[in-house]
Amino acid sequence: MLVVAIGGVTVATAQVTSGRPAGASAATLPNLGDGTDMTPSAERRLGDRIARELYRDPDYVDDAILTEYVQSIWQPLLAAARQRGEITPEQDETYAWEVILGRDRTVNAFALPGAYMGLHLGLIAVVTSRDELASVLAHELSHVTQRHIARMMTRQSQQAPWLLGAMILGILAAGKSPDAANAMIVGGQAVGVQSQLNFSRDMEREADRVGFGVATQAGFAPQGFVSMFAKLQQASRLNDSGNFPYLRSHPLSTERMSDMQSRIAPTGVAPVTQPGVRQNVQEADQAMMSARAGVLSNPTVDALRTWSLQAEPTLLSKTTAAQQAATLYGATLAAIKLRDHSAAQGFWLRLTEVTRNDTAAARLARLLGVELALAMDDTARASRLLSQGSAATGIPTSRAELFLAAQTRLKAATSATGAPPDSLPVRDLLAVSQTLQTWVAEHPKDAQAWQLLASIYAAQGRTLSSIRAQAEINVAQLDYPAALARFKTAQDWVRKQGTAVDHFEASIIDTRTRQVEQLVREQALER
Ligand SMILES: [Zn+2]
């Protein structure tokens, strides 16, 4: 699918498949490309335009811990797609290949032009294995690599790019918050637009086929496709499509189901299980990430309180080890959100107990402990928990740990305002800001890293660096006019300060101002 799409059959199937007989048999599994599609770079520009709006959306979320989990599935899929030649060198070079998380609690995932992937936390919350999430992402990835999106956009090529972008954003907005009255009105209007932006059945089948090859090559269990289908089917029986927009764009035809079954067990015999091959079972760390997505996507007081009810010991003892870890993780995080720190502490201690012998789950529990300590303003405890993971070096080992370390040291330093420059909080803050600088040098599009740097620079009294970091946040989120305005503010600040400025920083700002001016001009030409 592109965005949500109502009904599986599209009005324009015949146009898409022109050049070969309509309704070509499934057995031939045709490649649908015809060489007249929107170019990858035009598609990327359209995707950038849409992504820029999504980054501004209040529902956009960059949760370092969930992002790490999603990337642990997404990156192997990309690697497998490259190996299989599904991603061509031109696509690899031109497209973004980025997953954008939305806080929305509905179950949805969608591929956007230019290989931006939208993924709702609601979908992360309902999957019960990495393999299921991999099956959805691999399917969406294949809509991009098979150029289905380009073809769809080509069909709409009479539309101006800004209008196309607006149409897609309108459908995305309509697919959210099914209980909101105005969304239903917008939704009604969106149906017409949507039918123009639907993928054809052939495209869906092709995305299933190619996605299956990519996911299994990446080492994910084929059964993930089947259990994900079963999950969607159950929701459709319960008529729950309001919470499952993904169902509207991906109706489960018996054809799709049987195609998938035949891929998994062509001889009708259950697949042989081999040691070292994934089994599509729920693991504690995966279940904990679903719980995190569930809490973050549904932060109403009632929903948050439900977590603690589920963590009641007699209820909990009836569930699997993975589910116990997930429930206690969710209950801890929900209690943090409710600012009930003593309840959170109680759940967290039980969580550390049940995850003790599982390295991945224990690490996630430890990082949640850091969040709890930060919520309680206990920076000493947060540092202690962080240092348990980075062993002797004291250097954070992942993006999630780096960001938590930065928050911890920023909090410690600001509560020790006026401390002498050689004091521990000041030196710790300097050290973590240097690590972050190295990080953004390697990952210049990491807006959250720039955000942390901006706050740290401000705390260090480095105003000019702080303004520059804020401008880089805008650049990372593709909002070049806002970035330019900040760079100009920085230049004005330099002029007012006269000779007492950091000349190195000032010259970086001049260079970046010129570069961003160029980007603003390019963006203006696309209109
Ligand atoms: Zn699809």
Short mmCIF file of C-alpha atoms and ligand atoms in Angstrom, two decimals:
data_model
loop_
_atom_site.label_atom_id
_atom_site.label_comp_id
_atom_site.label_asym_id
_atom_site.label_seq_id
_atom_site.Cartn_x
_atom_site.Cartn_y
_atom_site.Cartn_z
CA MET A 1 0.00 0.00 0.00
CA LEU A 2 1.02 3.54 -0.11
CA VAL A 3 -0.80 5.17 2.63
CA VAL A 4 -3.95 3.73 4.05
CA ALA A 5 -6.13 2.54 1.24
CA ILE A 6 -9.70 1.45 1.43
CA GLY A 7 -10.61 -1.76 -0.30
CA GLY A 8 -8.00 -3.80 -2.06
CA VAL A 9 -9.12 -3.19 -5.59
CA THR A 10 -8.08 0.00 -7.27
CA VAL A 11 -9.75 1.88 -10.02
CA ALA A 12 -6.61 2.23 -12.03
CA THR A 13 -5.27 -1.32 -12.13
CA ALA A 14 -5.75 -1.52 -15.87
CA GLN A 15 -3.71 1.65 -16.42
CA VAL A 16 -0.91 0.38 -14.26
CA THR A 17 -0.66 -2.92 -16.01
CA SER A 18 -1.07 -1.57 -19.54
CA GLY A 19 1.24 -3.31 -21.92
CA ARG A 20 0.23 -6.76 -20.79
CA PRO A 21 -3.10 -8.49 -20.62
CA ALA A 22 -5.32 -7.34 -17.79
CA GLY A 23 -5.56 -9.90 -15.01
CA ALA A 24 -2.42 -11.82 -16.02
CA SER A 25 -2.34 -15.04 -14.08
CA ALA A 26 -0.83 -15.17 -10.64
CA ALA A 27 1.40 -18.04 -11.68
CA THR A 28 3.48 -15.81 -13.95
CA LEU A 29 4.28 -13.42 -11.06
CA PRO A 30 5.19 -10.60 -13.42
CA ASN A 31 7.59 -7.82 -12.66
CA LEU A 32 5.49 -4.74 -12.95
CA GLY A 33 8.07 -2.17 -14.04
CA ASP A 34 7.67 -0.48 -17.40
CA GLY A 35 10.45 2.08 -17.39
CA THR A 36 8.32 5.21 -17.60
CA ASP A 37 8.05 5.85 -13.87
CA MET A 38 8.84 8.98 -11.91
CA THR A 39 12.62 9.17 -11.53
CA PRO A 40 14.10 8.17 -8.15
CA SER A 41 15.41 11.68 -7.52
CA ALA A 42 12.01 13.27 -8.23
CA GLU A 43 10.47 10.68 -5.94
CA ARG A 44 13.01 11.48 -3.23
CA ARG A 45 12.23 15.20 -3.43
CA LEU A 46 8.54 14.45 -3.01
CA GLY A 47 9.39 12.16 -0.07
CA ASP A 48 11.51 14.89 1.55
CA ARG A 49 8.57 17.26 1.31
CA ILE A 50 6.30 14.77 3.11
CA ALA A 51 8.94 13.79 5.67
CA ARG A 52 9.49 17.46 6.56
CA GLU A 53 5.83 17.71 7.56
CA LEU A 54 5.95 14.44 9.50
CA TYR A 55 8.97 15.64 11.52
CA ARG A 56 6.90 18.70 12.50
CA ASP A 57 3.91 16.60 13.52
CA PRO A 58 3.42 16.48 17.30
CA ASP A 59 2.98 12.70 16.93
CA TYR A 60 6.46 12.27 15.49
CA VAL A 61 8.56 10.44 18.03
CA ASP A 62 12.28 9.69 18.17
CA ASP A 63 12.51 7.40 21.16
CA ALA A 64 16.14 6.23 21.19
CA ILE A 65 15.26 2.84 22.72
CA LEU A 66 12.41 2.02 20.32
CA THR A 67 14.43 3.37 17.40
CA GLU A 68 17.26 1.00 18.28
CA TYR A 69 14.80 -1.93 18.34
CA VAL A 70 13.26 -1.02 14.98
CA GLN A 71 16.71 -0.51 13.44
CA SER A 72 17.77 -3.97 14.69
CA ILE A 73 15.13 -5.32 12.28
CA TRP A 74 15.29 -2.68 9.53
CA GLN A 75 19.05 -2.76 8.93
CA PRO A 76 19.24 -6.55 8.34
CA LEU A 77 16.31 -6.23 5.91
CA LEU A 78 18.14 -3.49 3.99
CA ALA A 79 21.32 -5.57 3.91
CA ALA A 80 19.44 -8.60 2.58
CA ALA A 81 17.63 -6.51 -0.05
CA ARG A 82 20.99 -5.17 -1.25
CA GLN A 83 22.49 -8.66 -1.36
CA ARG A 84 19.56 -9.92 -3.39
CA GLY A 85 19.83 -7.00 -5.80
CA GLU A 86 16.34 -5.79 -4.89
CA ILE A 87 17.80 -2.42 -3.97
CA THR A 88 19.60 -1.16 -7.07
CA PRO A 89 22.73 1.00 -6.68
CA GLU A 90 20.75 3.99 -7.97
CA GLN A 91 18.01 3.46 -5.38
CA ASP A 92 20.58 2.92 -2.67
CA GLU A 93 22.23 6.22 -3.52
CA THR A 94 19.07 8.28 -4.03
CA TYR A 95 16.54 7.11 -1.45
CA ALA A 96 16.38 7.93 2.26
CA TRP A 97 15.77 4.37 3.66
CA GLU A 98 14.52 5.93 6.86
CA VAL A 99 11.88 4.72 9.30
CA ILE A 100 9.78 7.50 10.85
CA LEU A 101 7.96 6.52 14.04
CA GLY A 102 4.54 7.97 14.85
CA ARG A 103 3.10 7.95 18.34
CA ASP A 104 -0.30 6.90 16.97
CA ARG A 105 -1.84 3.84 18.63
CA THR A 106 -3.53 2.54 15.49
CA VAL A 107 -1.92 -0.40 13.73
CA ASN A 108 -0.34 0.96 10.57
CA ALA A 109 2.80 0.99 8.49
CA PHE A 110 3.28 2.63 5.12
CA ALA A 111 5.91 3.29 2.51
CA LEU A 112 6.24 6.87 1.34
CA PRO A 113 7.94 8.22 -1.80
CA GLY A 114 11.73 8.23 -1.58
CA ALA A 115 11.88 5.26 0.83
CA TYR A 116 10.67 6.95 3.97
CA MET A 117 8.74 4.36 5.98
CA GLY A 118 6.03 5.38 8.41
CA LEU A 119 5.53 3.06 11.37
CA HIS A 120 2.95 3.60 14.10
CA LEU A 121 3.80 2.63 17.67
CA GLY A 122 0.41 0.86 17.67
CA LEU A 123 1.80 -1.71 15.26
CA ILE A 124 4.97 -2.22 17.33
CA ALA A 125 2.69 -2.77 20.35
CA VAL A 126 0.71 -5.64 18.77
CA VAL A 127 3.47 -7.71 17.21
CA THR A 128 4.61 -10.65 19.30
CA SER A 129 7.90 -11.39 17.56
CA ARG A 130 10.64 -9.60 15.64
CA ASP A 131 9.69 -11.81 12.71
CA GLU A 132 6.19 -10.32 12.54
CA LEU A 133 7.51 -6.77 12.50
CA ALA A 134 10.09 -7.85 9.90
CA SER A 135 7.30 -9.25 7.70
CA VAL A 136 5.49 -5.90 7.62
CA LEU A 137 8.64 -3.83 7.06
CA ALA A 138 9.90 -6.19 4.34
CA HIS A 139 6.56 -5.93 2.53
CA GLU A 140 6.63 -2.12 2.66
CA LEU A 141 10.31 -2.05 1.65
CA SER A 142 9.39 -4.09 -1.42
CA HIS A 143 6.76 -1.56 -2.51
CA VAL A 144 9.68 0.86 -2.75
CA THR A 145 12.25 -1.39 -4.43
CA GLN A 146 9.65 -2.63 -6.97
CA ARG A 147 8.97 1.04 -7.74
CA HIS A 148 5.27 0.69 -6.99
CA ILE A 149 5.28 4.12 -5.43
CA ALA A 150 6.99 5.69 -8.40
CA ARG A 151 4.35 4.15 -10.64
CA MET A 152 1.56 5.41 -8.45
CA MET A 153 3.06 8.89 -8.50
CA THR A 154 3.51 8.73 -12.28
CA ARG A 155 -0.21 8.07 -12.54
CA GLN A 156 -0.73 11.29 -10.58
CA SER A 157 1.85 13.24 -12.56
CA GLN A 158 -0.68 15.77 -13.74
CA GLN A 159 -0.69 16.98 -10.13
CA ALA A 160 1.82 19.53 -8.87
CA PRO A 161 4.28 18.01 -6.37
CA TRP A 162 3.03 20.20 -3.55
CA LEU A 163 -0.52 18.98 -4.20
CA LEU A 164 0.59 15.34 -4.28
CA GLY A 165 2.39 15.85 -0.99
CA ALA A 166 -0.67 17.50 0.50
CA MET A 167 -2.91 14.64 -0.67
CA ILE A 168 -0.68 12.05 0.97
CA LEU A 169 -0.47 14.05 4.19
CA GLY A 170 -4.25 14.44 4.17
CA ILE A 171 -4.75 10.71 3.93
CA LEU A 172 -2.20 10.13 6.69
CA ALA A 173 -4.05 12.56 8.94
CA ALA A 174 -7.37 10.89 8.15
CA GLY A 175 -5.92 7.49 9.07
CA LYS A 176 -5.14 8.65 12.59
CA SER A 177 -7.37 8.93 15.66
CA PRO A 178 -10.36 6.96 14.37
CA ASP A 179 -12.42 8.20 17.31
CA ALA A 180 -12.05 11.87 16.45
CA ALA A 181 -15.16 13.25 14.79
CA ASN A 182 -13.39 15.63 12.45
CA ALA A 183 -11.04 12.88 11.35
CA MET A 184 -14.09 10.98 10.15
CA ILE A 185 -15.19 13.91 8.05
CA VAL A 186 -11.74 14.28 6.58
CA GLY A 187 -11.71 10.50 6.20
CA GLY A 188 -14.83 10.63 4.08
CA GLN A 189 -13.20 13.08 1.72
CA ALA A 190 -10.01 11.10 1.77
CA VAL A 191 -11.67 7.96 0.42
CA GLY A 192 -11.89 9.45 -3.04
CA VAL A 193 -8.27 10.55 -3.01
CA GLN A 194 -7.23 7.27 -1.52
CA SER A 195 -8.70 5.19 -4.30
CA GLN A 196 -6.38 7.07 -6.65
CA LEU A 197 -3.38 6.23 -4.52
CA ASN A 198 -4.07 2.55 -3.93
CA PHE A 199 -1.73 -0.19 -4.92
CA SER A 200 -3.11 -2.84 -7.22
CA ARG A 201 -3.59 -6.45 -6.17
CA ASP A 202 -0.68 -7.44 -8.38
CA MET A 203 1.50 -4.94 -6.56
CA GLU A 204 0.42 -6.30 -3.19
CA ARG A 205 1.17 -9.83 -4.29
CA GLU A 206 4.56 -8.76 -5.60
CA ALA A 207 5.35 -6.99 -2.31
CA ASP A 208 4.43 -10.19 -0.44
CA ARG A 209 6.64 -12.31 -2.68
CA VAL A 210 9.68 -10.01 -2.72
CA GLY A 211 9.27 -9.13 0.96
CA PHE A 212 9.17 -12.80 1.89
CA GLY A 213 12.48 -13.41 0.11
CA VAL A 214 14.10 -10.40 1.75
CA ALA A 215 12.91 -11.20 5.29
CA THR A 216 13.89 -14.86 5.18
CA GLN A 217 17.30 -14.05 3.72
CA ALA A 218 17.78 -11.55 6.57
CA GLY A 219 17.29 -14.49 8.96
CA PHE A 220 13.71 -13.86 10.06
CA ALA A 221 11.32 -16.76 10.54
CA PRO A 222 8.91 -17.26 7.60
CA GLN A 223 6.18 -18.02 10.14
CA GLY A 224 6.28 -14.34 11.08
CA PHE A 225 4.30 -13.62 7.89
CA VAL A 226 1.69 -16.23 8.77
CA SER A 227 1.20 -15.17 12.38
CA MET A 228 1.03 -11.50 11.33
CA PHE A 229 -1.64 -12.39 8.77
CA ALA A 230 -3.50 -14.34 11.46
CA LYS A 231 -3.37 -11.32 13.73
CA LEU A 232 -4.77 -9.05 11.05
CA GLN A 233 -7.42 -11.61 10.18
CA GLN A 234 -8.55 -11.80 13.78
CA ALA A 235 -8.84 -8.01 13.89
CA SER A 236 -10.88 -8.00 10.70
CA ARG A 237 -13.26 -10.63 12.15
CA LEU A 238 -13.73 -8.39 15.15
CA ASN A 239 -14.41 -5.59 12.68
CA ASP A 240 -11.62 -3.61 14.27
CA SER A 241 -10.44 -1.80 11.15
CA GLY A 242 -10.74 1.54 12.96
CA ASN A 243 -7.76 0.56 15.05
CA PHE A 244 -6.15 -1.34 12.18
CA PRO A 245 -5.80 1.10 9.27
CA TYR A 246 -3.28 -1.38 7.89
CA LEU A 247 -6.19 -3.73 7.21
CA ARG A 248 -7.94 -1.20 5.01
CA SER A 249 -4.93 -1.01 2.73
CA HIS A 250 -4.05 -4.67 3.05
CA PRO A 251 -7.25 -6.68 2.97
CA LEU A 252 -6.50 -10.31 3.66
CA SER A 253 -7.70 -12.17 0.65
CA THR A 254 -7.63 -15.97 0.84
CA GLU A 255 -5.34 -15.68 -2.16
CA ARG A 256 -2.71 -13.76 -0.19
CA MET A 257 -2.97 -16.22 2.68
CA SER A 258 -2.62 -19.30 0.51
CA ASP A 259 0.24 -17.72 -1.50
CA MET A 260 2.09 -17.28 1.78
CA GLN A 261 1.29 -20.77 3.05
CA SER A 262 2.61 -22.30 -0.13
CA ARG A 263 5.85 -20.35 0.20
CA ILE A 264 6.44 -21.68 3.67
CA ALA A 265 5.56 -25.32 3.18
CA PRO A 266 5.38 -26.07 -0.54
CA THR A 267 4.94 -29.79 0.06
CA GLY A 268 2.33 -29.40 2.74
CA VAL A 269 4.81 -30.65 5.32
CA ALA A 270 5.66 -28.53 8.32
CA PRO A 271 9.04 -26.82 7.82
CA VAL A 272 12.02 -28.53 9.40
CA THR A 273 13.39 -26.53 12.28
CA GLN A 274 17.13 -26.06 12.19
CA PRO A 275 19.33 -25.01 15.06
CA GLY A 276 20.24 -21.34 14.88
CA VAL A 277 17.23 -20.46 12.70
CA ARG A 278 14.72 -18.04 14.15
CA GLN A 279 11.49 -19.61 15.35
CA ASN A 280 9.00 -16.73 15.49
CA VAL A 281 8.64 -17.07 19.25
CA GLN A 282 8.24 -14.18 21.64
CA GLU A 283 11.46 -13.13 23.34
CA ALA A 284 11.51 -11.07 26.52
CA ASP A 285 13.38 -8.09 25.03
CA GLN A 286 10.99 -7.94 22.06
CA ALA A 287 7.96 -8.16 24.36
CA MET A 288 9.39 -5.32 26.47
CA MET A 289 9.67 -3.12 23.36
CA SER A 290 6.03 -3.85 22.48
CA ALA A 291 5.12 -2.79 26.02
CA ARG A 292 7.12 0.42 25.63
CA ALA A 293 5.34 1.20 22.36
CA GLY A 294 2.02 0.46 24.06
CA VAL A 295 2.68 2.87 26.93
CA LEU A 296 4.06 5.67 24.74
CA SER A 297 1.22 5.43 22.21
CA ASN A 298 -1.59 5.47 24.75
CA PRO A 299 -0.68 7.80 27.62
CA THR A 300 -4.19 8.43 29.00
CA VAL A 301 -4.41 8.05 32.78
CA ASP A 302 -6.82 5.11 32.46
CA ALA A 303 -4.58 3.27 30.04
CA LEU A 304 -1.51 3.91 32.21
CA ARG A 305 -3.29 2.59 35.31
CA THR A 306 -4.26 -0.63 33.52
CA TRP A 307 -0.59 -1.62 33.40
CA SER A 308 -0.29 -1.81 37.17
CA LEU A 309 -3.46 -3.91 37.40
CA GLN A 310 -1.98 -6.40 34.94
CA ALA A 311 1.20 -6.59 37.01
CA GLU A 312 -0.72 -7.97 39.97
CA PRO A 313 1.36 -11.04 41.02
CA THR A 314 -1.34 -13.76 40.85
CA LEU A 315 -2.43 -12.58 37.38
CA LEU A 316 1.15 -12.27 36.21
CA SER A 317 2.15 -15.76 37.37
CA LYS A 318 -0.24 -17.23 34.78
CA THR A 319 1.72 -15.68 31.87
CA THR A 320 4.96 -16.62 30.09
CA ALA A 321 8.35 -15.31 31.20
CA ALA A 322 8.46 -12.93 28.22
CA GLN A 323 5.00 -11.57 29.05
CA GLN A 324 5.95 -11.09 32.69
CA ALA A 325 8.96 -9.03 31.66
CA ALA A 326 6.79 -7.02 29.25
CA THR A 327 4.05 -6.32 31.79
CA LEU A 328 6.52 -5.26 34.49
CA TYR A 329 8.38 -3.09 31.97
CA GLY A 330 5.10 -1.45 30.91
CA ALA A 331 3.96 -1.03 34.51
CA THR A 332 7.27 0.64 35.48
CA LEU A 333 7.16 3.03 32.54
CA ALA A 334 3.44 3.77 33.08
CA ALA A 335 4.10 4.54 36.76
CA ILE A 336 6.94 6.89 35.74
CA LYS A 337 4.51 8.67 33.40
CA LEU A 338 2.00 8.91 36.28
CA ARG A 339 4.82 10.28 38.50
CA ASP A 340 4.20 7.50 40.98
CA HIS A 341 7.88 6.86 41.63
CA SER A 342 7.51 4.45 44.53
CA ALA A 343 5.19 2.18 42.50
CA ALA A 344 7.63 2.43 39.58
CA GLN A 345 10.48 1.42 41.86
CA GLY A 346 8.52 -1.64 43.05
CA PHE A 347 7.72 -2.81 39.51
CA TRP A 348 11.28 -2.13 38.39
CA LEU A 349 12.79 -4.29 41.14
CA ARG A 350 10.53 -7.17 40.10
CA LEU A 351 11.51 -6.55 36.48
CA THR A 352 15.23 -6.78 37.24
CA GLU A 353 14.52 -10.06 39.01
CA VAL A 354 12.65 -11.70 36.09
CA THR A 355 15.17 -10.48 33.47
CA ARG A 356 18.28 -11.40 35.47
CA ASN A 357 19.39 -14.28 33.25
CA ASP A 358 18.63 -12.69 29.87
CA THR A 359 21.37 -10.28 28.76
CA ALA A 360 19.30 -8.31 26.23
CA ALA A 361 16.27 -8.04 28.53
CA ALA A 362 18.44 -7.14 31.53
CA ARG A 363 20.04 -4.31 29.56
CA LEU A 364 16.62 -2.88 28.64
CA ALA A 365 15.57 -3.14 32.29
CA ARG A 366 18.75 -1.30 33.32
CA LEU A 367 18.12 1.51 30.83
CA LEU A 368 14.55 1.81 32.12
CA GLY A 369 16.09 2.10 35.61
CA VAL A 370 18.13 5.06 34.31
CA GLU A 371 14.92 6.71 33.11
CA LEU A 372 13.34 6.12 36.51
CA ALA A 373 16.37 7.56 38.31
CA LEU A 374 16.27 10.64 36.06
CA ALA A 375 12.55 11.07 36.75
CA MET A 376 13.45 11.01 40.46
CA ASP A 377 16.33 13.49 39.90
CA ASP A 378 18.72 10.86 41.27
CA THR A 379 21.62 11.46 38.88
CA ALA A 380 24.07 9.47 41.02
CA ARG A 381 21.95 6.37 40.64
CA ALA A 382 21.44 7.00 36.91
CA SER A 383 25.23 7.25 36.44
CA ARG A 384 25.80 4.08 38.44
CA LEU A 385 23.31 2.12 36.31
CA LEU A 386 24.82 3.48 33.10
CA SER A 387 28.36 2.59 34.13
CA GLN A 388 27.29 -1.02 34.76
CA GLY A 389 26.82 -1.34 31.01
CA SER A 390 29.89 0.41 29.68
CA ALA A 391 32.27 -1.56 31.91
CA ALA A 392 35.64 0.05 32.50
CA THR A 393 35.67 2.55 29.66
CA GLY A 394 32.86 4.81 30.83
CA ILE A 395 32.08 5.46 27.14
CA PRO A 396 28.45 4.83 26.18
CA THR A 397 28.12 1.81 23.90
CA SER A 398 25.02 2.76 21.92
CA ARG A 399 22.97 5.76 20.84
CA ALA A 400 20.39 5.01 23.55
CA GLU A 401 23.08 4.87 26.24
CA LEU A 402 24.86 7.95 24.90
CA PHE A 403 21.64 9.98 25.03
CA LEU A 404 20.79 8.79 28.55
CA ALA A 405 24.33 9.61 29.67
CA ALA A 406 24.02 13.08 28.14
CA GLN A 407 20.71 13.69 29.93
CA THR A 408 22.14 12.43 33.21
CA ARG A 409 25.24 14.62 33.06
CA LEU A 410 23.28 17.64 31.90
CA LYS A 411 20.95 17.25 34.85
CA ALA A 412 23.85 16.78 37.30
CA ALA A 413 25.68 19.84 35.94
CA THR A 414 22.64 22.15 35.95
CA SER A 415 21.83 21.19 39.54
CA ALA A 416 25.45 22.04 40.41
CA THR A 417 25.31 25.50 38.80
CA GLY A 418 28.23 27.68 39.81
CA ALA A 419 30.50 24.66 40.38
CA PRO A 420 34.17 25.35 39.59
CA PRO A 421 35.38 24.41 36.08
CA ASP A 422 37.51 21.54 37.42
CA SER A 423 34.64 19.97 39.38
CA LEU A 424 33.34 16.53 38.44
CA PRO A 425 29.91 17.55 37.01
CA VAL A 426 31.56 20.17 34.76
CA ARG A 427 34.24 17.77 33.54
CA ASP A 428 31.68 14.97 33.00
CA LEU A 429 29.53 17.29 30.92
CA LEU A 430 32.51 18.33 28.82
CA ALA A 431 33.41 14.69 28.20
CA VAL A 432 29.91 13.71 27.07
CA SER A 433 29.60 16.80 24.86
CA GLN A 434 32.82 15.73 23.10
CA THR A 435 31.39 12.24 22.55
CA LEU A 436 28.23 13.81 21.13
CA GLN A 437 30.30 16.03 18.80
CA THR A 438 32.00 12.94 17.43
CA TRP A 439 28.58 11.34 17.07
CA VAL A 440 27.06 14.20 15.04
CA ALA A 441 30.18 14.36 12.87
CA GLU A 442 29.33 10.78 11.87
CA HIS A 443 25.54 11.20 11.99
CA PRO A 444 24.90 14.82 10.95
CA LYS A 445 21.17 14.13 10.44
CA ASP A 446 20.55 13.00 14.01
CA ALA A 447 18.23 15.77 15.23
CA GLN A 448 18.00 14.43 18.77
CA ALA A 449 21.78 14.40 19.17
CA TRP A 450 21.85 18.04 18.03
CA GLN A 451 19.06 18.80 20.50
CA LEU A 452 21.10 17.39 23.38
CA LEU A 453 24.17 19.28 22.20
CA ALA A 454 22.18 22.52 22.03
CA SER A 455 21.09 22.09 25.66
CA ILE A 456 24.58 21.14 26.82
CA TYR A 457 26.20 24.11 25.02
CA ALA A 458 23.63 26.42 26.61
CA ALA A 459 24.46 24.98 30.05
CA GLN A 460 28.16 25.51 29.33
CA GLY A 461 27.48 29.14 28.40
CA ARG A 462 28.48 28.52 24.76
CA THR A 463 25.67 30.57 23.22
CA LEU A 464 26.97 30.61 19.66
CA SER A 465 27.50 26.84 19.55
CA SER A 466 24.05 26.35 21.03
CA ILE A 467 22.38 28.44 18.32
CA ARG A 468 24.29 26.54 15.65
CA ALA A 469 23.20 23.19 17.12
CA GLN A 470 19.59 24.38 17.06
CA ALA A 471 19.98 25.33 13.40
CA GLU A 472 21.34 21.84 12.70
CA ILE A 473 18.17 20.34 14.23
CA ASN A 474 16.17 22.20 11.56
CA VAL A 475 18.55 21.03 8.83
CA ALA A 476 18.24 17.43 10.01
CA GLN A 477 14.45 17.74 9.85
CA LEU A 478 14.65 19.23 6.34
CA ASP A 479 13.30 22.64 7.41
CA TYR A 480 15.91 24.78 5.68
CA PRO A 481 14.18 28.18 6.00
CA ALA A 482 13.99 27.77 9.81
CA ALA A 483 17.65 26.68 9.86
CA LEU A 484 18.68 29.70 7.82
CA ALA A 485 16.85 32.03 10.20
CA ARG A 486 18.83 30.56 13.11
CA PHE A 487 22.17 30.78 11.30
CA LYS A 488 21.41 34.47 10.58
CA THR A 489 20.63 34.97 14.27
CA ALA A 490 24.02 33.46 15.07
CA GLN A 491 25.73 35.80 12.58
CA ASP A 492 23.98 38.81 14.15
CA TRP A 493 25.11 37.63 17.56
CA VAL A 494 28.73 37.44 16.31
CA ARG A 495 28.53 41.01 14.98
CA LYS A 496 27.23 42.34 18.30
CA GLN A 497 29.91 40.57 20.30
CA GLY A 498 32.72 42.17 18.28
CA THR A 499 36.09 40.59 18.97
CA ALA A 500 35.10 38.48 21.95
CA VAL A 501 33.79 35.58 19.90
CA ASP A 502 34.93 32.08 19.12
CA HIS A 503 36.30 32.69 15.60
CA PHE A 504 36.44 29.02 14.75
CA GLU A 505 32.74 28.63 15.56
CA ALA A 506 31.92 31.87 13.70
CA SER A 507 33.59 30.64 10.52
CA ILE A 508 31.71 27.31 10.66
CA ILE A 509 28.50 29.32 10.94
CA ASP A 510 29.37 31.41 7.87
CA THR A 511 30.05 28.27 5.84
CA ARG A 512 26.87 26.56 6.99
CA THR A 513 24.82 29.71 6.28
CA ARG A 514 25.98 29.70 2.65
CA GLN A 515 25.27 25.97 2.28
CA VAL A 516 21.79 26.25 3.76
CA GLU A 517 21.02 29.33 1.61
CA GLN A 518 21.70 27.09 -1.38
CA LEU A 519 19.35 24.39 -0.01
CA VAL A 520 16.60 26.99 0.52
CA ARG A 521 16.96 28.12 -3.10
CA GLU A 522 16.76 24.53 -4.36
CA GLN A 523 13.69 23.83 -2.25
CA ALA A 524 12.00 26.99 -3.56
CA LEU A 525 12.55 25.86 -7.17
CA GLU A 526 10.60 22.65 -6.58
CA ARG A 527 7.34 24.40 -5.99
ZN ZN B 1 1.22 -3.40 0.57
#
